Short mmCIF file of C-alpha atoms in Angstrom, two decimals:
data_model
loop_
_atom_site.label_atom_id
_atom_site.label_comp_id
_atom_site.label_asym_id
_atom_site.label_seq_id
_atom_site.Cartn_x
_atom_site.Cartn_y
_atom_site.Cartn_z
CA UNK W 15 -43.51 50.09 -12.49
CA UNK W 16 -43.18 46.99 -14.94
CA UNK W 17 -40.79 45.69 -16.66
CA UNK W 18 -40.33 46.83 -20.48
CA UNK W 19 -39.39 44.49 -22.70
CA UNK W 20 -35.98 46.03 -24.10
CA UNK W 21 -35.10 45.55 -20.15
CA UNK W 22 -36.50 41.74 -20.25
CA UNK W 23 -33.84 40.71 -23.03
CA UNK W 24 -31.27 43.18 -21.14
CA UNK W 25 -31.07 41.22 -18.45
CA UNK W 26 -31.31 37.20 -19.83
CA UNK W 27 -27.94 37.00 -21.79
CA UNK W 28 -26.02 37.86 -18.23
CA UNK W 29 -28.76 35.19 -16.34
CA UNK W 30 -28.17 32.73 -19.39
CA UNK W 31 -24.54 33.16 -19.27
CA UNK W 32 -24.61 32.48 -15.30
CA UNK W 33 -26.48 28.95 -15.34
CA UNK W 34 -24.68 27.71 -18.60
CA UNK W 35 -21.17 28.29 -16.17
CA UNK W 36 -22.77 26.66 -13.42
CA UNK W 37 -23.81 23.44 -15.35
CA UNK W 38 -20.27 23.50 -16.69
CA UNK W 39 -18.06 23.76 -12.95
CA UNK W 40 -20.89 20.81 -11.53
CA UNK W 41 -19.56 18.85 -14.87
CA UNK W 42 -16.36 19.56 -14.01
CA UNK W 43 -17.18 18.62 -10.33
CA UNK W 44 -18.89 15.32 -10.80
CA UNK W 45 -16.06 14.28 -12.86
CA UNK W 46 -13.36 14.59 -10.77
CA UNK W 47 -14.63 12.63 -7.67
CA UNK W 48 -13.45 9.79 -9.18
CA UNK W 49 -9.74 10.64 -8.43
CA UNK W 50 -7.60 8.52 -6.17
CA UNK W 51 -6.37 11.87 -4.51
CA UNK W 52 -9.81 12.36 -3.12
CA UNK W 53 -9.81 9.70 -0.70
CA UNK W 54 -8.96 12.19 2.26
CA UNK W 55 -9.80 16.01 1.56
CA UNK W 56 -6.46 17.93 1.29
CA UNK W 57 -6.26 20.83 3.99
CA UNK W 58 -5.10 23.29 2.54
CA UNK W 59 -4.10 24.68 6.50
CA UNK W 60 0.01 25.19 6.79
CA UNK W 61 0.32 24.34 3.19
CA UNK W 62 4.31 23.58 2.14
CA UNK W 63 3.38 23.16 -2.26
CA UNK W 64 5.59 25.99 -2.20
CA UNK W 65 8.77 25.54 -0.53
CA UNK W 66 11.40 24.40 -2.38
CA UNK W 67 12.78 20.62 -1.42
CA UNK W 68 15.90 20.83 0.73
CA UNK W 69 19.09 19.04 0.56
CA UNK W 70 18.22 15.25 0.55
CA UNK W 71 21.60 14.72 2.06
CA UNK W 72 21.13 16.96 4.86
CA UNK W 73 20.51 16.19 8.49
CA UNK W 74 16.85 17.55 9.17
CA UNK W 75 14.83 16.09 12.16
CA UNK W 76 11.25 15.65 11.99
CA UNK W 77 9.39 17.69 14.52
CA UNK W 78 6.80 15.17 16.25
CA UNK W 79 4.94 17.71 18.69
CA UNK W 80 2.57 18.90 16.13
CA UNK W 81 -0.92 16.59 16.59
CA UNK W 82 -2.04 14.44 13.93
CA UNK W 83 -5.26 14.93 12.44
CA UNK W 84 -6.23 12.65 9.08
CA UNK W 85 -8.44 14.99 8.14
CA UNK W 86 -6.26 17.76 8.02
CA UNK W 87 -3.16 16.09 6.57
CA UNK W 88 -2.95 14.73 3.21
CA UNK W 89 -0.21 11.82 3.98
CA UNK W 90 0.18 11.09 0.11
CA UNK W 91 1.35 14.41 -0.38
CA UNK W 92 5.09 15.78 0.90
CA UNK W 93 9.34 14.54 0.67
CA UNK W 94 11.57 12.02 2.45
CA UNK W 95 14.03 13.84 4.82
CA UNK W 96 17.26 12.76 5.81
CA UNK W 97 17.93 12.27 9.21
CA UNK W 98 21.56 10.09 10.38
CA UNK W 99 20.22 10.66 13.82
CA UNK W 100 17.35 8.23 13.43
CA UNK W 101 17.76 4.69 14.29
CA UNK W 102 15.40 1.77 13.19
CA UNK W 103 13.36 0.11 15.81
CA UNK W 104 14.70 -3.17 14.90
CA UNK W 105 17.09 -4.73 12.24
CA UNK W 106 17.04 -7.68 10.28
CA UNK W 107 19.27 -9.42 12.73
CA UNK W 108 17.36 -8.22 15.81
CA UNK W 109 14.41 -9.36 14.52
CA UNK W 110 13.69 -12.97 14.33
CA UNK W 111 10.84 -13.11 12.05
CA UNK W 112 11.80 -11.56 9.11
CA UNK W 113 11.58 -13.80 6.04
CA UNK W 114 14.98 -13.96 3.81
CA UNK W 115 13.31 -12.43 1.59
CA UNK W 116 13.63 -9.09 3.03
CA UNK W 117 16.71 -9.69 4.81
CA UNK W 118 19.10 -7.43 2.94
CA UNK W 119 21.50 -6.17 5.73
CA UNK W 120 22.01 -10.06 6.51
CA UNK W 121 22.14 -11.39 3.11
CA UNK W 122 25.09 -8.49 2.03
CA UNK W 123 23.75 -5.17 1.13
CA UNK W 124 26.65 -2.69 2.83
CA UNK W 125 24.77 0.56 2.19
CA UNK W 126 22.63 1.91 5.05
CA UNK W 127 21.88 5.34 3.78
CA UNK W 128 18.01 3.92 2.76
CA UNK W 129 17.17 3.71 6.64
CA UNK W 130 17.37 7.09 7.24
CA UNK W 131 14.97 8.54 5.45
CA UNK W 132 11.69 9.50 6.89
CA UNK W 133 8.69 10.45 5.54
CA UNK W 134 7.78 14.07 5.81
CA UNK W 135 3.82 15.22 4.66
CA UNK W 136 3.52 18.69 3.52
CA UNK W 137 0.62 19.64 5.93
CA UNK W 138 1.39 18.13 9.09
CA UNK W 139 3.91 15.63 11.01
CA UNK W 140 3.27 12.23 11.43
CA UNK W 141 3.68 10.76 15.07
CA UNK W 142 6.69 8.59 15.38
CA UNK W 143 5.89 4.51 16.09
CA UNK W 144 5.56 3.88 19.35
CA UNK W 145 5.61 0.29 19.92
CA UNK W 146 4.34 0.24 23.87
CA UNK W 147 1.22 2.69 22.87
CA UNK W 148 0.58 0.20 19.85
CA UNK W 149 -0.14 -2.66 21.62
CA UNK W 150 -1.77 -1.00 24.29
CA UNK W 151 -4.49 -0.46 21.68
CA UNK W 152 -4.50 -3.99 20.22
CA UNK W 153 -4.92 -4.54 23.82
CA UNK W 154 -7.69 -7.81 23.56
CA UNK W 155 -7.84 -7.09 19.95
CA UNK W 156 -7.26 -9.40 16.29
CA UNK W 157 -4.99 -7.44 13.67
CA UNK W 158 -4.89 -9.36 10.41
CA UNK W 159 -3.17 -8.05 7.05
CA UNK W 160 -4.73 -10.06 4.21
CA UNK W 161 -2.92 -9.62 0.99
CA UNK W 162 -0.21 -11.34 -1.02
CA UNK W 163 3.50 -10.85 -0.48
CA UNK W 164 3.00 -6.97 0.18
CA UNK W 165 0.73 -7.45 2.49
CA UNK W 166 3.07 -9.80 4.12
CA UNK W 167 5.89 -7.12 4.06
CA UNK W 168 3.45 -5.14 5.85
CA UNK W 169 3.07 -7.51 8.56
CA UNK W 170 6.52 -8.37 9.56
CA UNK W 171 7.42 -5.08 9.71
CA UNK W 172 4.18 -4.52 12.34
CA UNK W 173 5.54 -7.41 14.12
CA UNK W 174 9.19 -6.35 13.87
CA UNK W 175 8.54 -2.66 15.17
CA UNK W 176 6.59 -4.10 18.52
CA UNK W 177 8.27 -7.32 19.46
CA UNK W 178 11.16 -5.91 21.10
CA UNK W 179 9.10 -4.49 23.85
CA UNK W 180 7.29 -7.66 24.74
CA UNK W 181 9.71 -9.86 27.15
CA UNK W 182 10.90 -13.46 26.13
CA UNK W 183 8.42 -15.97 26.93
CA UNK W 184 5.54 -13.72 26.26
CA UNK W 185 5.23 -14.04 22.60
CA UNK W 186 4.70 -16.33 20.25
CA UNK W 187 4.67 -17.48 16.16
CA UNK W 188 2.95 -19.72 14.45
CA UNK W 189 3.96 -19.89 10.62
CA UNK W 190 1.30 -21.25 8.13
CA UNK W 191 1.63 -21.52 4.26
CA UNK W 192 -1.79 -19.51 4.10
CA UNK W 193 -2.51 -18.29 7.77
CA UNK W 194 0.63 -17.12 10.14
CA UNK W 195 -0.20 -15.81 13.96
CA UNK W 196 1.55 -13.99 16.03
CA UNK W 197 0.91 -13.79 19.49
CA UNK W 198 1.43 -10.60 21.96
CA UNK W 199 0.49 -12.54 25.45
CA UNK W 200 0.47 -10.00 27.81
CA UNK W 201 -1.96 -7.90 25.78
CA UNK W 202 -4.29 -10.72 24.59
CA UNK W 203 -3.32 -9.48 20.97
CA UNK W 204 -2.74 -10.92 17.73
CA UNK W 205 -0.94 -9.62 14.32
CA UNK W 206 -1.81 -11.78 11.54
CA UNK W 207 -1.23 -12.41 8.28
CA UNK W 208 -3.78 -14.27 5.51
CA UNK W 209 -2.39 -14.97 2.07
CA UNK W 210 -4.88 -13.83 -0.44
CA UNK W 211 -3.12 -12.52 -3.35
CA UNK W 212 -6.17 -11.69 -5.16
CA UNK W 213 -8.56 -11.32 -1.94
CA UNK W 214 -10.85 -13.28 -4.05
CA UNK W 215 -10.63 -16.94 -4.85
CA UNK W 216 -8.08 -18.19 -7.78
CA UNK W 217 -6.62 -21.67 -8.64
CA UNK W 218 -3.27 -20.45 -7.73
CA UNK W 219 -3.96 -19.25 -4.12
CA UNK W 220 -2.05 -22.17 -2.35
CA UNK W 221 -0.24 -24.29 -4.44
CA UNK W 222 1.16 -21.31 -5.99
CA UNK W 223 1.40 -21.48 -9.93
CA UNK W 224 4.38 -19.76 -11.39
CA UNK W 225 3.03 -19.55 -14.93
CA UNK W 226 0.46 -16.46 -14.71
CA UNK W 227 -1.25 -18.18 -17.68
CA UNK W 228 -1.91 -20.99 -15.74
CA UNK W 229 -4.14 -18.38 -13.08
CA UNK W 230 -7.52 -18.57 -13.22
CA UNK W 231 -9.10 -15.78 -11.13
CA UNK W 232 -12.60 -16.68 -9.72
CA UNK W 233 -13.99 -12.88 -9.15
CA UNK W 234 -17.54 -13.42 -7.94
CA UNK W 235 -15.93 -16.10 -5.14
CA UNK W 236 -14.01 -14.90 -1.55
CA UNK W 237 -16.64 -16.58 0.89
CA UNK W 238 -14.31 -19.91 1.33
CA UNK W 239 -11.41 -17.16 2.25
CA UNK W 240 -13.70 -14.59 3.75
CA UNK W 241 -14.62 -16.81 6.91
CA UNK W 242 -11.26 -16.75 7.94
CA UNK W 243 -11.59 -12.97 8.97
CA UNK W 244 -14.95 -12.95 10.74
CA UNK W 245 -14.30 -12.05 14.25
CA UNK W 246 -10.90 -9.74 13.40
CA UNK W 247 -11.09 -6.23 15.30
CA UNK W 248 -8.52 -4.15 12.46
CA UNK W 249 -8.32 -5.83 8.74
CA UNK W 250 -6.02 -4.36 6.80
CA UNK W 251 -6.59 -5.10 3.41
CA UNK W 252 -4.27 -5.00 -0.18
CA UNK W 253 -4.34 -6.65 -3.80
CA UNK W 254 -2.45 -5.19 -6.79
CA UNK W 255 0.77 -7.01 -7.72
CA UNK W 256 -0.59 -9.64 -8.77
CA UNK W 257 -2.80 -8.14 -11.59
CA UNK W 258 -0.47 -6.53 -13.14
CA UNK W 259 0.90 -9.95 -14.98
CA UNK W 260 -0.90 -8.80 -18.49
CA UNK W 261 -3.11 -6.47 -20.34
CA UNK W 262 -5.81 -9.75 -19.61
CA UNK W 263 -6.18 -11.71 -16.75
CA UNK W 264 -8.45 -15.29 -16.89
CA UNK W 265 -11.47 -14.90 -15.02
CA UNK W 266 -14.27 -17.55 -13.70
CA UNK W 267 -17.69 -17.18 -13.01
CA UNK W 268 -19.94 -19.76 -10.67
CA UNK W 269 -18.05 -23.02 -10.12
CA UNK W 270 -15.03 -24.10 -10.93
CA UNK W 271 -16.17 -26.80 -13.79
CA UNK W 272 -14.51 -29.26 -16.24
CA UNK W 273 -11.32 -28.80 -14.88
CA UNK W 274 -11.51 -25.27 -14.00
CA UNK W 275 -13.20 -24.45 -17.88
CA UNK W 276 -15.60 -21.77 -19.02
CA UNK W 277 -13.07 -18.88 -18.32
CA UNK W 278 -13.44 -15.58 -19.61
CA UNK W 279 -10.46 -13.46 -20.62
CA UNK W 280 -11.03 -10.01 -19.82
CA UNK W 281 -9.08 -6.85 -19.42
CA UNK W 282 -7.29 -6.55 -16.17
CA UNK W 283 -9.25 -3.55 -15.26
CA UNK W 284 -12.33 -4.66 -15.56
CA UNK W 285 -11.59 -8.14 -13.86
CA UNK W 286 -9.95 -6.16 -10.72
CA UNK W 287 -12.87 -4.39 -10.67
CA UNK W 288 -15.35 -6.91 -10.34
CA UNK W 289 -13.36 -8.97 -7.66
CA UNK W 290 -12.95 -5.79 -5.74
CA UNK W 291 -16.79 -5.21 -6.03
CA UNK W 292 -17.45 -8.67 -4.38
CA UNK W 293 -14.77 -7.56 -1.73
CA UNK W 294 -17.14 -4.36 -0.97
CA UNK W 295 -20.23 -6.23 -1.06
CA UNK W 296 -18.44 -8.99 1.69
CA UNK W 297 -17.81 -6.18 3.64
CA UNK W 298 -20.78 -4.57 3.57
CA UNK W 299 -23.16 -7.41 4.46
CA UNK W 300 -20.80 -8.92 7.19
CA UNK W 301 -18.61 -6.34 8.68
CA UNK W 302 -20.10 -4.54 11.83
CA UNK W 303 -18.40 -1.25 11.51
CA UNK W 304 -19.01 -0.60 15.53
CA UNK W 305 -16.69 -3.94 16.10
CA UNK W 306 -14.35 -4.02 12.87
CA UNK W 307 -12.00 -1.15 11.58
CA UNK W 308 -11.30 -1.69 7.59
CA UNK W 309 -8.07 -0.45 6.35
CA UNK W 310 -6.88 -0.78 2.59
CA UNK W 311 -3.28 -0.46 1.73
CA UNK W 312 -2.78 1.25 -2.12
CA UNK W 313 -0.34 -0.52 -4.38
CA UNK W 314 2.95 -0.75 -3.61
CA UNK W 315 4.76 0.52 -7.10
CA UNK W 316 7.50 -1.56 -8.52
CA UNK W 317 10.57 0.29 -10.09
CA UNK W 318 11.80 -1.33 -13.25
CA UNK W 319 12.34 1.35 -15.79
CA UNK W 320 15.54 3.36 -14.26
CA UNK W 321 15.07 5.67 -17.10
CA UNK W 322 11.73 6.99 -15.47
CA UNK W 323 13.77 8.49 -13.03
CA UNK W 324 16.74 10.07 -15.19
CA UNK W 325 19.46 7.14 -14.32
CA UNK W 326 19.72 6.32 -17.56
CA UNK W 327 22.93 4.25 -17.36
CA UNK W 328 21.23 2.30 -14.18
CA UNK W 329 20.35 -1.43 -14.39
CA UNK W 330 16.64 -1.00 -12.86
CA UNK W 331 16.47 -0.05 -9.08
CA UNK W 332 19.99 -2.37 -8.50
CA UNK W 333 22.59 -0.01 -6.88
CA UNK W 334 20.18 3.08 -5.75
CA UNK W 335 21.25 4.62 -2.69
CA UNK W 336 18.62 7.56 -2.19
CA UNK W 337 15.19 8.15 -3.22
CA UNK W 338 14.02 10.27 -6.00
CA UNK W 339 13.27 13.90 -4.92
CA UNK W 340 11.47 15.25 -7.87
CA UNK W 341 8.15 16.31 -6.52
CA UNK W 342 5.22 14.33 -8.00
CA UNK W 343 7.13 11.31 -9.99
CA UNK W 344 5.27 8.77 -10.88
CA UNK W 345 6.07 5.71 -13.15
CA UNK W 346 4.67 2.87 -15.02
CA UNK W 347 5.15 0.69 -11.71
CA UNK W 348 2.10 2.32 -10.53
CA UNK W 349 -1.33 1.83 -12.68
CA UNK W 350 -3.49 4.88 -12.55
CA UNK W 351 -6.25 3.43 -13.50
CA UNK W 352 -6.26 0.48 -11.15
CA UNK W 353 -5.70 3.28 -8.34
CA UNK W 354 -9.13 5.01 -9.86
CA UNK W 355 -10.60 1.38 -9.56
CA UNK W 356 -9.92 1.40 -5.81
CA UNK W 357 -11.74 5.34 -5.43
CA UNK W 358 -14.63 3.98 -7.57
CA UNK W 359 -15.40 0.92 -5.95
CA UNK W 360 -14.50 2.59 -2.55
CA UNK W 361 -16.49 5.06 -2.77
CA UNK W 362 -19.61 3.38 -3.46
CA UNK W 363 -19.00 1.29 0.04
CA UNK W 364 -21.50 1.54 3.03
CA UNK W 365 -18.94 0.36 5.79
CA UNK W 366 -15.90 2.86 6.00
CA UNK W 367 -12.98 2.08 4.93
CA UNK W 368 -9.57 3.80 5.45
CA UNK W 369 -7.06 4.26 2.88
CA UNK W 370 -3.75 3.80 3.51
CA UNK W 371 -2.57 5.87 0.68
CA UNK W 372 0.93 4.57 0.20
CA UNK W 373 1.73 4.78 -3.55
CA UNK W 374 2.87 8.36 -4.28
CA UNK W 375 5.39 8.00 -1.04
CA UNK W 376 6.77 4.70 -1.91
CA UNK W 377 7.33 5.91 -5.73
CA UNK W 378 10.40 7.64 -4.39
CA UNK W 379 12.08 4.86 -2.88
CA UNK W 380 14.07 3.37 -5.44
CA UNK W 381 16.57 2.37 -3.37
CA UNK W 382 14.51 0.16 -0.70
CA UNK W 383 14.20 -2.71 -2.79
CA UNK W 384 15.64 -6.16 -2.20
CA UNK W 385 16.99 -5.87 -5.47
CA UNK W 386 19.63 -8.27 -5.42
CA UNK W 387 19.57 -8.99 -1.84
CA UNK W 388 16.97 -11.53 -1.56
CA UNK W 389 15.21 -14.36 -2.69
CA UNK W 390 14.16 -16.41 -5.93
CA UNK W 391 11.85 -19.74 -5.78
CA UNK W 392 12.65 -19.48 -1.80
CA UNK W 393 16.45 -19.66 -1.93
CA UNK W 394 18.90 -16.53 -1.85
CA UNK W 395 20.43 -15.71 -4.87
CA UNK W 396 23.87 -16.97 -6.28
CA UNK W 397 26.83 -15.06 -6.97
CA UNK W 398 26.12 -15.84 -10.89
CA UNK W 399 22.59 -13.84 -10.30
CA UNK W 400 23.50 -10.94 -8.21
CA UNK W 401 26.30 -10.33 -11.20
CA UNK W 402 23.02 -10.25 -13.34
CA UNK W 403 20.90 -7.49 -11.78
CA UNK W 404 19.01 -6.94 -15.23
CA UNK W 405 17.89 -10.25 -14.53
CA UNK W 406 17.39 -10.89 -11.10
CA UNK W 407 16.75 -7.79 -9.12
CA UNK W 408 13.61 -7.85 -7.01
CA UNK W 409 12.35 -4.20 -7.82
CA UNK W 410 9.11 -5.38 -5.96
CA UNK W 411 9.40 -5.99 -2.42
CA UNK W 412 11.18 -3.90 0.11
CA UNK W 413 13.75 -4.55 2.52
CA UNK W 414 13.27 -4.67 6.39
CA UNK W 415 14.09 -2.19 8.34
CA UNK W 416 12.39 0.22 5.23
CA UNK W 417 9.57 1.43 3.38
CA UNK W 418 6.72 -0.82 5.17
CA UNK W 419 7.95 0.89 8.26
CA UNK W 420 6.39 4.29 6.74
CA UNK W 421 3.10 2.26 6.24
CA UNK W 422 2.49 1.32 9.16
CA UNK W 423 3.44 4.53 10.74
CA UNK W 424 0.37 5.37 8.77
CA UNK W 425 -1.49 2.94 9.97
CA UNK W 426 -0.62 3.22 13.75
CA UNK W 427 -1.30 6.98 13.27
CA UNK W 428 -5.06 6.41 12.64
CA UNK W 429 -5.27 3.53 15.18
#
């Protein structure tokens, strides 16, 4: 029997109401794929949102047996854990090639509490470092960390956490101003480090200018740096700092003409977005994913603003001594919309990249910067600036033994 047509309009308000919420939840869809928290899917498998953080000062050791699987762990998402039974791999007297810099234990700092913590993800356990089954798979192989100073915090640490296993007289160092190789001889393998502080070509690349007026970015330009890591087996990649000197950056187009002329001053958004688009398209017309693994580390956050994280009779991050353990902080150290920059451009990449997502992690470590236990212009500070913290603290970099020891934990954990 047919349908009458009091039954007709019966049934299209239900039908009309249906496809109106559909078009509305694949709105809602398409718009959040943007997010930088959608760089891994989140398993939702063993879950921990829900348990309430424990005692930061209490001894809790990480259980290692569980296997790690990146696409069932979200490593962005969980707490540092203290642990007093944990002991670094190396120290900054152990380990020769740590740059003053990063040298706090040597150049005064008399807490230790900050090496102790270790970094705990909600849905799984990370594997501890293993330095011998590291370099049995760089075995014959090129790592290079490209990057600016970061980057370069990144690296010694790598170096750091392996050498101690590889007998005198079996390793090497070669120190360049742009390009610094270290050499692992018994396993054929390298860890490298190339300055690019932009990864894209600038007129302050090497000599540095100190002036970030004076920086002319050239964002359409990386193939004069970009030959330098043809032939590398694992590039780990990383440019933020260095952006972040202004609400505009100075950017360059084509040659570099009439004493460097014809600039463009654009928001620093949309300049980091363009260089990072000439990165991708580098990578996709050169790299052979079958020979090359590409890694990008996230920002690193800087902590300036104590008052972001309730100290507010602090003096920055000078005099922390444990991390902040309020679930989800996040301050202005960290750009959210640079970090969406990375997903976009990311996602829109034919060779894979892996993300080393190290930003929400770090943003608790307050207390693992140099701060006044490092360097200015390359020479330690004086006793006049350490008495100045507001001044002088380095709320930037991190000290070694520290937080770049949790990166590359990462790192060796998708190796």
């Amino acid at each position: 029997m047919g349908w009458t047509k009091s039954a007709r309009r019966k049934l299209s308000l239900p039908i009309i109401t249906a496809i109106i919420c559909t078009l509305f939840a694949f709105i809602f869809l398409i718009s959040t794929i943007g997010s930088i928290s959608r760089f891994k899917p989140c398993s939702k498998r063993n879950s921990a949102d829900g348990r309430a953080l424990e005692s930061d000062w209490k001894d809790n050791p990480v259980d290692d047996k569980n296997d790690f699987d990146p696409d069932e762990c979200c490593v962005n998402h969980g707490k540092w854990v203290f642990n007093s039974s944990i002991k670094p791999l190396y120290t900054d007297r152990t380990c020769p090639y740590i740059d003053k810099q990063y040298s706090c234990i040597k150049n005064g700092r008399n807490d230790s509490y900050y090496l102790h913590w270790e970094w705990q993800p909600d849905d799984c356990m990370l594997p501890r470092f293993n330095p011998e089954m590291a370099l049995s798979k760089l075995r014959g192989k090129r790592l290079m960390f490209v990057g600016d100073s970061l980057q370069r915090n990144q690296w010694e640490s790598f170096i750091c956490l392996v050498e101690s296993v590889i007998p005198k007289g079996k390793k090497s160092m070669k120190r360049g101003h742009v390009h610094s190789v270290f050499k692992a001889k018994e396993y054929d393998a390298t860890i490298e480090f190339y300055w690019a502080p932009f990864l894209v070509e600038s007129n302050t690349d090497m000599p540095i200018k100190s002036d970030p007026k004076e920086r002319i970015i050239k964002v359409d330009s990386i193939s004069q740096r970009a030959k330098h890591w043809l032939g590398v087996d694992i590039l780990v990649f990383n440019t933020y700092v260095w952006w972040m000197s202004g609400l505009k950056t100075k950017a360059l187009w084509g040659e570099f003409e009439n004493g460097e002329g014809g600039y463009e001053e654009l928001d620093t958004t949309v300049s980091y977005r363009v260089a990072l688009r000439t990165w991708a398209n580098w990578i996709d017309s050169t790299i052979d994913p079958s020979k090359t693994r590409v890694f990008f580390t996230t920002m690193s956050p800087s902590h300036q603003k104590n008052k972001e994280w309730g100290n507010i009779n602090g003096i920055r991050c000078f005099n922390e001594t444990r991390p902040v353990m309020k679930k989800g902080h996040w301050g202005t150290g960290s750009n959210k919309e640079m970090m969406n920059v990375v997903a976009s451009v990311m996602g829109r990449m034919k060779v894979p990249v892996t993300v080393l997502n190290v930003t929400q992690l770090s943003e608790y470590r307050i207390d693992a910067h140099t701060s006044i236990y490092g360097e200015l212009q390359g020479k330690l500070l004086t006793d006049e600036q350490r008495a100045d913290p507001l001044h002088f603290a380095d709320c930037i970099h991190w000290c070694l033994p520290g937080v770049p020891d949790t990166w590359n934990q990462l790192l060796f954990s998708y190796l």
